[in-house]
XYZ file of C-alpha atoms in Angstrom:
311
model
C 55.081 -159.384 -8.966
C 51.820 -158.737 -7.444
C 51.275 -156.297 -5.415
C 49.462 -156.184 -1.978
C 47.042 -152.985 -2.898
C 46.774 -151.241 -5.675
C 49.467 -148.696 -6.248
C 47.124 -145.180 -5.717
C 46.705 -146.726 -2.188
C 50.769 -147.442 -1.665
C 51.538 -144.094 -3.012
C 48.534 -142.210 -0.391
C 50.430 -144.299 2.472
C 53.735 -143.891 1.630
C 53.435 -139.842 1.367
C 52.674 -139.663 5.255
C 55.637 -141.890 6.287
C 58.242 -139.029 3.973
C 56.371 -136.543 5.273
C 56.030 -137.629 9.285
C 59.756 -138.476 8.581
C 60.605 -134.621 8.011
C 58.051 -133.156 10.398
C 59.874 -134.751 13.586
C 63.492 -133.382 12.740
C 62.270 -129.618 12.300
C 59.856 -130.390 15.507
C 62.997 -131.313 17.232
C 64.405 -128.118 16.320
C 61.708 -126.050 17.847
C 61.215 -128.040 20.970
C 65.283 -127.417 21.739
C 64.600 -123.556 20.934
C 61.614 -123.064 23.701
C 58.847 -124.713 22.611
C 57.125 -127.905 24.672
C 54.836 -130.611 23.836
C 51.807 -129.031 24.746
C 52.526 -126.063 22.679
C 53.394 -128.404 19.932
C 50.466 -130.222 20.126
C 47.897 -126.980 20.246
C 49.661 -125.443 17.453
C 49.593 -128.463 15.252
C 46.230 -129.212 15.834
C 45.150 -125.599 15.250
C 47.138 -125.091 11.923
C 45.779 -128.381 10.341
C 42.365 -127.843 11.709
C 41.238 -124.614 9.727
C 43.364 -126.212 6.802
C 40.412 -129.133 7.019
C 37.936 -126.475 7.710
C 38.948 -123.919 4.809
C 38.620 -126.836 2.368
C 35.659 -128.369 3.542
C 34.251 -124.760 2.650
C 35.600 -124.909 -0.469
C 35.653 -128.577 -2.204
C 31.742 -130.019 0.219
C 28.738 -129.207 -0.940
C 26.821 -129.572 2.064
C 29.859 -130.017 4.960
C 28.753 -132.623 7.179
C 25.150 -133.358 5.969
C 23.885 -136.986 6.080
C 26.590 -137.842 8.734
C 25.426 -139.998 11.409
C 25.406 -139.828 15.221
C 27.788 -142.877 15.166
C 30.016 -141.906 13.042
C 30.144 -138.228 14.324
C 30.756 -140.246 17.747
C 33.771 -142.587 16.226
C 35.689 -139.709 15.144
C 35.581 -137.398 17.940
C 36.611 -139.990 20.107
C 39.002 -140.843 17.439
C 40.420 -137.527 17.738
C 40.063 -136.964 21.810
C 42.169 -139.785 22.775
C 44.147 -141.052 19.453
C 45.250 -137.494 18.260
C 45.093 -135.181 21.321
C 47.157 -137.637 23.833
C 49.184 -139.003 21.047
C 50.521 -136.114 20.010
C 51.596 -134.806 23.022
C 53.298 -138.200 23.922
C 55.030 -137.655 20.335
C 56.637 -134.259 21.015
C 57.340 -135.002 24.181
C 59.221 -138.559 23.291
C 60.861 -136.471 20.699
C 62.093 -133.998 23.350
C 63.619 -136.413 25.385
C 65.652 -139.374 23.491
C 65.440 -137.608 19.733
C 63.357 -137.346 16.565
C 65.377 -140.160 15.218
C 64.746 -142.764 18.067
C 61.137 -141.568 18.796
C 60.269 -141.701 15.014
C 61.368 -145.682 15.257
C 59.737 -146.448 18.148
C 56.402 -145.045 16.681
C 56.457 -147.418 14.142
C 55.677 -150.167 16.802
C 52.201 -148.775 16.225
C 50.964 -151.316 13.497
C 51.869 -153.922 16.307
C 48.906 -152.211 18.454
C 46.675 -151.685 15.663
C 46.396 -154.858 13.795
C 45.797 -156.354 17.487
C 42.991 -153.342 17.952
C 41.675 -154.396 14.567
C 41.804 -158.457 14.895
C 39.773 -157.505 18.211
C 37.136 -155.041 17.226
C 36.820 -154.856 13.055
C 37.158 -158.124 12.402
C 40.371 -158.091 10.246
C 42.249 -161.010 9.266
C 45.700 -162.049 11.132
C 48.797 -162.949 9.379
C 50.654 -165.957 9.777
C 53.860 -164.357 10.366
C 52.489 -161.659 13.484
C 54.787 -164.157 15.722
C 57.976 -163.418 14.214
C 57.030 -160.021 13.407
C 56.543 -159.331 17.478
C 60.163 -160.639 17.960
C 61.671 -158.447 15.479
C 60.021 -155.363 16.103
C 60.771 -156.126 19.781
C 64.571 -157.068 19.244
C 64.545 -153.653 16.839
C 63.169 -151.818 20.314
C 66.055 -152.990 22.262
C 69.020 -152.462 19.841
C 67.266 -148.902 20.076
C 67.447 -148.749 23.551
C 71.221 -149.619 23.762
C 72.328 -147.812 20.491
C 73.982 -144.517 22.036
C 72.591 -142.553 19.515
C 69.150 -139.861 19.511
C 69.582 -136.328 21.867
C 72.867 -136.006 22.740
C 72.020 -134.892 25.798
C 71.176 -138.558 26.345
C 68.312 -140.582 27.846
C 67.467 -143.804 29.670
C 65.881 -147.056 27.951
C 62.507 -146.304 29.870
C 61.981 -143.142 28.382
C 61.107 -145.136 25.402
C 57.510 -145.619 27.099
C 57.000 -141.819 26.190
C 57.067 -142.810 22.288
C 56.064 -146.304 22.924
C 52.750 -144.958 24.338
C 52.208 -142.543 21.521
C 51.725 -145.695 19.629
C 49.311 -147.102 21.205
C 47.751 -144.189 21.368
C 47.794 -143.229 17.249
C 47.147 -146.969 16.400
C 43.723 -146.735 18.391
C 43.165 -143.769 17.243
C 43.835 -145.699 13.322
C 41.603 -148.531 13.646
C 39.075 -146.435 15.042
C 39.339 -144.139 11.979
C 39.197 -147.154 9.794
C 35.793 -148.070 11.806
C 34.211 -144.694 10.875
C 35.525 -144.884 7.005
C 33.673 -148.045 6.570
C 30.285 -146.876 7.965
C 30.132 -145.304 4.639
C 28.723 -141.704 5.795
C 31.404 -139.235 5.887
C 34.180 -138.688 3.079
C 38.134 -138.299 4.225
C 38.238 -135.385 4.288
C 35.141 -134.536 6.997
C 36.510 -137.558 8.726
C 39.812 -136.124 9.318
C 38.581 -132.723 9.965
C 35.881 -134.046 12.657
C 39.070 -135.831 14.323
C 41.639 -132.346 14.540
C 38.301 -130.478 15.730
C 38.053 -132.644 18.463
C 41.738 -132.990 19.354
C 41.538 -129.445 19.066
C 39.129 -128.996 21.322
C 40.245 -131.655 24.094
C 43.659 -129.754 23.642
C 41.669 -126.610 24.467
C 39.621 -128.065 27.382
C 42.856 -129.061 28.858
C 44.724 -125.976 29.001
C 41.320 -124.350 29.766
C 41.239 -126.682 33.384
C 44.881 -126.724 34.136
C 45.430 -122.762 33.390
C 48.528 -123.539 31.285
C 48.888 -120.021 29.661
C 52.543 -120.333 29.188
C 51.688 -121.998 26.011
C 51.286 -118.788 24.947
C 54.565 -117.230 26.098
C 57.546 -119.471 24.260
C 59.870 -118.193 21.399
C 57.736 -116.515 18.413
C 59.576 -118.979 15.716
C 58.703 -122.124 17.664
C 54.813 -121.227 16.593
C 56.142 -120.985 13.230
C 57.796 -123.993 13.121
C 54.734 -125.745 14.695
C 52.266 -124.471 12.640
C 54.843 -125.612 9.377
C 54.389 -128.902 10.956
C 50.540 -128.504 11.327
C 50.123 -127.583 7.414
C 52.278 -130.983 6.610
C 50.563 -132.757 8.810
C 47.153 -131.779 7.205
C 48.630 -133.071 3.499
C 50.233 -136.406 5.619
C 46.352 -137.112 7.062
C 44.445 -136.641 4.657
C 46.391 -138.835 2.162
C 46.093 -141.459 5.062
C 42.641 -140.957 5.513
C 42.061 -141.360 2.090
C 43.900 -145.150 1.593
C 42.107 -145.903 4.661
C 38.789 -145.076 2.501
C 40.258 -146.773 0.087
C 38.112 -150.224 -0.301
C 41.661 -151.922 -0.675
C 43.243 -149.496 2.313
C 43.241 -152.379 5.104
C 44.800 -151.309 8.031
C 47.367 -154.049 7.413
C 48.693 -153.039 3.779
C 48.367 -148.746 4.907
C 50.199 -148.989 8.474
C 53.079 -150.811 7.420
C 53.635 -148.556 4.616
C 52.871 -145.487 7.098
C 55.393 -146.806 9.670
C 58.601 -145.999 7.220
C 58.658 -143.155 8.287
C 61.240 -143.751 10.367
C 63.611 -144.530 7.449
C 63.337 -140.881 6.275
C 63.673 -139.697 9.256
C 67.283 -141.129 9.662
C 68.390 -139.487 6.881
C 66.829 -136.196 7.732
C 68.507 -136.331 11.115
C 71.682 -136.940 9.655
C 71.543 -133.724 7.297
C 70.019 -130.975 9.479
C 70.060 -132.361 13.153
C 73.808 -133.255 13.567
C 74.208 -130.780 16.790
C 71.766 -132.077 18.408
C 71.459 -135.927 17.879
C 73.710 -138.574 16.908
C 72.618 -141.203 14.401
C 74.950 -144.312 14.917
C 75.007 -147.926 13.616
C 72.631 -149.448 16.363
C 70.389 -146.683 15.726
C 69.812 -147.659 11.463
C 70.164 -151.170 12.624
C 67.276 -150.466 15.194
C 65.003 -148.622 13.253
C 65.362 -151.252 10.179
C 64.209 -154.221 12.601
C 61.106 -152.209 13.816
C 60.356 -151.293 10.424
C 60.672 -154.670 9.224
C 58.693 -156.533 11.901
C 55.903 -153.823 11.939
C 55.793 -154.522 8.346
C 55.674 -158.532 9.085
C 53.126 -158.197 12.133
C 50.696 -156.237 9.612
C 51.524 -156.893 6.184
C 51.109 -161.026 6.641
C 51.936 -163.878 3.955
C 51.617 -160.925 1.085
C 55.156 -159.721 2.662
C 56.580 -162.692 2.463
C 55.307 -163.594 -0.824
C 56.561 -160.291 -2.473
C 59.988 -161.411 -0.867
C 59.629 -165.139 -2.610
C 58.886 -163.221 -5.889
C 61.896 -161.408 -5.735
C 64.110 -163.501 -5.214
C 62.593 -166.109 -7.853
């Protein structure tokens, strides 16, 4: 059987989805001991940052030489929007209805970005987008009515907070993707151009609203965050690095990105069982988002990977 990308590509997308599958369950942990989104957020960003900037030191030659204006430009906004406002809708979707159920509903992003990068990129569309739309949407409302996630329970529209953190990383994605294929900057400037800017909207933001109490929640919520941050540096960069991949389409990477959800469930199950509840409707959810954000962006190669296997 054929596969859709060459396996070094599979293997860089599918190390995100176990990591961003564990990061949300000890997040979760954190954000129920003291911390908030924002703090999350800033903490991240700051721990993965001077990760990207210590090895940039270390591993480039001459750190962001020969990178053009327009690529410079793609990134930071990249980062500004995609990363900064994204990850704050993340943490705080993940305070309200559960790492498990905010996890799943992320993976709605492909759904956003293969329409982002039809639109703007010129990628192809697959036949089956259709019937992936109706899955990952049907997957969405068995989520909504599954009784399961914080246990202090939540309402169907607090799925928006999630739901917008999508949108929000899949423009952020095909944006990134944009950049890549301009040729000028390797992954791992590209990814460290996008956390510096996050960074620094993150920072520009507290700066104009005053928000100091960032500063003043539990000491081991920092830890935990900044745990998260040094994952999330490893999850990026591998994604960064399909997506510079000349076979690392947007639609073979995202699906494979948007697991994550899957190892999430069983990380929930194992280390968050007094805080959220992982029911039936809840796997049966998160399998139909995974499945039609794999069949919005992974097209006829899906299906004929399916055909194979059962030939």
């Amino acid at each position: 059987m054929a596969l859709s990308a060459p396996l070094d590509v599979i293997a860089l997308s599918l190390l995100p989805a176990v990591l961003w599958g564990f990061t949300p369950v000890i997040e979760k942990r954190a954000l129920s001991d003291g911390g908030t989104p924002l703090q999350a957020s800033l903490v991240v960003v700051l721990a993965d940052s001077t990760i990207y900037l210590a090895a940039i030191a270390l591993l480039e030659p001459t750190p962001f030489g020969g990178i053009s204006i327009e690529t410079l430009a793609v990134f930071a906004l990249a980062g500004a929007t995609g990363t900064a406002l994204g990850r704050i809708a993340i943490f705080a979707g993940n305070q309200r209805v559960g790492a498990s159920i905010s996890s799943a509903v992320l993976s709605a992003r492909p759904l956003f970005a293969t329409a982002l990068a039809v639109g703007f990129i010129g990628e192809p569309l697959s036949a089956p987008t259709a019937v992936g739309i109706a899955v990952l949407v049907v997957g969405l409302g068995v989520l909504a009515v599954a009784k399961g996630g914080d246990l202090d329970g939540w309402q169907p529209r607090d799925l928006l907070v999630p739901l917008a953190a999508a949108a929000a990383f899949a423009v952020g994605n095909v944006a990134r993707r944009y950049g890549l294929q301009l040729g000028d900057a390797s992954a791992l400037e590209a990814v460290a151009i996008n956390e510096i800017s996050a960074l620094v909207a993150l920072a520009a933001f507290l700066a104009a609203t005053g928000r100091r109490d960032v500063l003043q929640k539990p000491p081991r919520t920092y830890i935990v965050f900044a745990a998260s941050g040094t994952i999330t540096a490893v999850a990026l960069l591998s994604m960064f690095t399909a997506l510079a991949a000349p076979e690392g389409r947007i639609a073979v990477v995202d699906p494979l990105v948007a697991t994550a959800p899957l190892f999430t469930i069983v990380f929930s199950a194992i280390w968050l069982r007094d805080l959220e509840r992982v029911t039936k409707g809840v796997v049966a959810g998160v399998l139909l988002v995974v499945l039609g954000a794999a069949l919005v962006t992974g097209g006829p190669a899906l299906l004929d990977a399916v055909v194979a296997a059962g030939a």
